[in-house]
Amino acid sequence: MDPNQSQPPPTVSRRTARWTIAACAVLLIGSLTGVAYLAVSQWRSNSDAADRIVSEAAGMSFVAPEGWQEASQEGGGRLVYGQVALEQPGGEGAILLGKLDSSLFASAESDNAKAACTLGSGMGEFFLPSSGERVDRENREVKGREVDGDSCFYRVRFADDDPQAEVYAAVVSSGDERWWITWLGNADAPVDRAAAHALAESIQPL
């Protein structure tokens, strides 16, 4: 064979060709998926930032549950606990948020799970009109973008005709800083536990 003669292109089997095409398709799909993920993440980040409520006093920001807004403290009103109160216009229930400091017994608990249960117990005793049986307890771990912690939920079944009450409490931390939320509800305005969990996860330090 003449060494100067051009060599014929190598033969590629159909099977090899199919696998090559499939691999290229996977790489293309993976690339497009990555672009889509970045676009969605950026959109979520921008949307999240626009909806954030900032509390300088508590040193945090958060995203309120849908339909809830920051309660006005005009007229010299002052919160008994926390730095922020949320209300649902035309609805019942209340959400309180704040920095976990020495004003609350729960701050003595270094473990977030114990602190959340202590917080929920104390808030229930303070805000509910009478004692009752605590049922349907649930504890969950909270893992947000910048905080993690624990939550505690329970219902209170009263002996009289008072409607059943509900209490959700969470304590989250970032480094040495800790924050808390309490959502109080009843049979007519039950606590939305998924929304409460999302609220706790949305907390970010300033």
XYZ file of N, CA and C in Angstrom, residues 62-161:
300
model
N -37.592 37.383 57.127
C -38.352 36.152 56.904
C -39.413 36.412 55.851
N -40.017 35.339 55.354
C -41.108 35.432 54.390
C -42.391 35.007 55.091
N -43.354 35.910 55.170
C -44.613 35.622 55.855
C -45.438 34.616 55.059
N -46.241 33.794 55.733
C -47.129 32.871 55.027
C -48.104 33.644 54.134
N -48.562 33.017 53.083
C -49.491 33.671 52.164
C -50.753 34.123 52.904
N -51.145 35.367 52.678
C -52.344 35.906 53.312
C -52.094 36.573 54.648
N -50.866 36.498 55.147
C -50.514 37.110 56.428
C -49.676 38.360 56.186
N -49.789 39.321 57.095
C -49.024 40.553 56.990
C -48.593 41.025 58.367
N -47.600 41.889 58.384
C -47.103 42.405 59.651
C -48.164 43.273 60.305
N -48.435 43.009 61.574
C -49.446 43.771 62.305
C -48.911 45.148 62.657
N -49.766 46.143 62.549
C -49.376 47.509 62.881
C -49.257 47.664 64.390
N -48.233 48.385 64.818
C -48.048 48.659 66.242
C -48.240 50.145 66.525
N -49.076 50.783 65.721
C -49.360 52.199 65.920
C -50.179 52.387 67.193
N -50.128 53.590 67.732
C -50.901 53.887 68.933
C -50.179 53.515 70.204
N -48.868 53.257 70.104
C -48.099 52.975 71.315
C -48.202 51.551 71.797
N -48.806 50.677 70.978
C -48.913 49.285 71.391
C -47.546 48.625 71.441
N -47.410 47.647 72.314
C -46.123 46.964 72.463
C -46.373 45.478 72.617
N -45.575 44.677 71.919
C -45.727 43.234 72.008
C -45.270 42.736 73.369
N -46.019 41.792 73.910
C -45.615 41.180 75.175
C -44.378 40.324 74.950
N -44.372 39.568 73.857
C -43.233 38.714 73.516
C -42.837 38.952 72.063
N -41.543 38.945 71.808
C -41.051 39.042 70.446
C -40.992 40.453 69.907
N -40.537 40.534 68.654
C -40.408 41.826 67.994
C -41.362 42.013 66.818
N -41.978 40.924 66.350
C -42.865 41.003 65.189
C -44.129 40.192 65.445
N -45.271 40.751 65.028
C -46.541 40.030 65.071
C -47.125 40.017 63.668
N -47.650 38.881 63.251
C -48.308 38.766 61.955
C -49.793 38.525 62.168
N -50.606 39.090 61.281
C -52.045 38.900 61.355
C -52.583 38.551 59.978
N -53.729 37.901 59.982
C -54.403 37.544 58.746
C -55.677 38.378 58.677
N -55.722 39.393 57.828
C -56.886 40.275 57.784
C -58.196 39.502 57.647
N -59.115 39.778 58.553
C -60.401 39.102 58.521
C -60.385 37.706 59.097
N -59.231 37.264 59.574
C -59.135 35.910 60.108
C -58.727 35.901 61.563
N -58.720 34.715 62.138
C -58.303 34.552 63.525
C -56.877 34.009 63.567
N -56.393 33.788 64.782
C -55.048 33.264 64.939
C -54.029 34.379 64.999
N -52.820 34.027 65.401
C -51.747 35.009 65.523
C -50.406 34.315 65.376
N -49.451 35.044 64.827
C -48.081 34.551 64.706
C -47.153 35.578 65.334
N -46.296 35.114 66.214
C -45.306 35.976 66.861
C -43.914 35.476 66.501
N -42.986 36.403 66.326
C -41.603 36.052 66.008
C -40.664 36.953 66.783
N -39.469 36.439 67.054
C -38.502 37.279 67.746
C -37.162 36.608 67.938
N -36.280 37.353 68.540
C -34.954 36.851 68.886
C -35.060 36.101 70.207
N -34.462 34.933 70.280
C -34.531 34.153 71.515
C -33.497 34.696 72.496
N -33.987 35.419 73.496
C -33.096 36.005 74.498
C -33.608 35.682 75.896
N -33.020 36.299 76.890
C -33.328 35.964 78.283
C -34.743 36.341 78.709
N -35.495 37.043 77.854
C -36.874 37.380 78.202
C -37.782 36.157 78.142
N -37.287 35.069 77.569
C -38.056 33.829 77.463
C -37.325 32.696 78.177
N -38.102 31.898 78.941
C -37.511 30.763 79.649
C -36.842 29.788 78.682
N -37.367 29.712 77.458
C -36.834 28.756 76.482
C -35.372 29.007 76.165
N -34.896 30.230 76.375
C -33.498 30.546 76.061
C -32.523 29.780 76.945
N -32.994 29.282 78.090
C -32.129 28.524 78.994
C -31.799 27.144 78.430
N -32.595 26.691 77.454
C -32.356 25.388 76.824
C -31.402 25.571 75.652
N -30.216 24.990 75.741
C -29.241 25.122 74.657
C -29.609 24.271 73.448
N -30.376 23.210 73.677
C -30.818 22.337 72.593
C -32.072 22.936 71.956
N -32.060 23.108 70.633
C -33.183 23.749 69.955
C -34.484 22.969 70.075
N -34.405 21.643 70.082
C -35.613 20.831 70.203
C -36.270 21.047 71.565
N -35.470 21.042 72.622
C -36.004 21.283 73.961
C -36.499 22.716 74.094
N -35.774 23.655 73.481
C -36.180 25.059 73.539
C -37.521 25.266 72.846
N -37.733 24.592 71.708
C -38.997 24.727 70.979
C -40.165 24.201 71.801
N -39.977 23.067 72.460
C -41.047 22.497 73.285
C -41.318 23.354 74.517
N -40.263 23.887 75.121
C -40.432 24.777 76.270
C -41.153 26.049 75.849
N -40.790 26.578 74.682
C -41.436 27.772 74.153
C -42.916 27.520 73.892
N -43.223 26.421 73.211
C -44.614 26.107 72.909
C -45.444 25.907 74.155
N -44.873 25.241 75.150
C -45.585 25.014 76.408
C -45.874 26.332 77.110
N -44.865 27.195 77.188
C -45.034 28.473 77.868
C -46.021 29.385 77.170
N -45.965 29.430 75.841
C -46.892 30.273 75.092
C -48.323 29.770 75.233
N -48.482 28.450 75.249
C -49.816 27.895 75.430
C -50.404 28.267 76.774
N -49.596 28.168 77.816
C -50.068 28.510 79.158
C -50.400 29.995 79.280
N -49.647 30.841 78.561
C -49.849 32.283 78.683
C -51.070 32.763 77.896
N -51.237 32.276 76.677
C -52.266 32.826 75.799
C -53.602 32.096 75.838
N -53.623 30.838 76.209
C -54.885 30.104 76.193
C -55.681 30.383 77.464
N -57.003 30.488 77.343
C -57.831 30.912 78.475
C -57.908 29.926 79.625
N -57.774 28.663 79.347
C -57.871 27.663 80.415
C -57.036 26.452 80.046
N -56.748 25.651 81.044
C -55.932 24.462 80.802
C -56.768 23.371 80.153
N -56.098 22.461 79.508
C -56.777 21.343 78.868
C -55.787 20.228 78.605
N -56.229 19.224 77.890
C -55.375 18.079 77.577
C -54.628 18.326 76.267
N -53.322 18.179 76.304
C -52.507 18.372 75.107
C -52.420 17.065 74.322
N -52.832 17.129 73.071
C -52.882 15.920 72.238
C -52.240 16.204 70.878
N -52.095 15.120 70.101
C -51.580 15.219 68.724
C -50.238 15.947 68.650
N -49.350 15.612 69.542
C -48.033 16.259 69.545
C -47.217 15.832 68.322
N -46.437 16.766 67.818
C -45.559 16.468 66.682
C -44.292 17.309 66.786
N -43.148 16.665 66.656
C -41.853 17.354 66.651
C -41.192 17.145 65.292
N -40.635 18.216 64.739
C -39.985 18.119 63.429
C -38.679 18.900 63.416
N -37.788 18.459 62.566
C -36.532 19.176 62.368
C -36.744 20.282 61.340
N -36.112 21.409 61.553
C -36.206 22.544 60.632
C -34.848 22.741 59.973
N -34.835 22.789 58.647
C -33.575 23.023 57.921
C -33.832 24.058 56.835
N -33.434 25.297 57.085
C -33.595 26.355 56.110
C -32.314 26.620 55.353
N -32.340 27.652 54.524
C -31.165 28.007 53.728
C -30.022 28.489 54.614
N -30.367 29.236 55.680
C -29.325 29.805 56.537
C -29.512 29.480 58.014
N -30.564 28.745 58.347
C -30.801 28.372 59.744
C -31.218 26.914 59.829
N -31.073 26.347 61.004
C -31.647 25.032 61.274
C -32.094 25.005 62.725
N -32.958 24.069 63.035
C -33.487 23.994 64.390
C -34.555 22.931 64.497
N -35.559 23.199 65.333
C -36.608 22.210 65.588
C -37.931 22.912 65.854
N -39.011 22.153 65.676
C -40.341 22.693 65.936
C -41.140 21.732 66.798
N -42.170 22.268 67.430
C -43.045 21.491 68.304
C -44.482 21.942 68.062
N -45.390 20.994 67.907
C -46.804 21.307 67.684
C -47.661 20.459 68.611
N -48.766 21.034 69.072
C -49.748 20.254 69.827
C -51.108 20.938 69.783
N -52.137 20.156 70.040
C -53.498 20.682 70.175
C -53.900 20.617 71.640
N -54.800 21.502 72.019
C -55.311 21.507 73.390
C -56.802 21.220 73.337
N -57.200 20.143 73.975
C -58.609 19.752 74.037
C -59.146 20.159 75.405
N -60.105 21.072 75.397
C -60.647 21.592 76.648
C -61.818 20.751 77.139
N -62.016 20.766 78.460
C -63.105 19.993 79.058
C -64.452 20.666 78.822
N -64.456 22.002 78.725
C -65.717 22.721 78.515
C -65.990 22.866 77.017
N -66.814 23.829 76.665
C -67.218 23.993 75.268
C -66.283 24.894 74.465
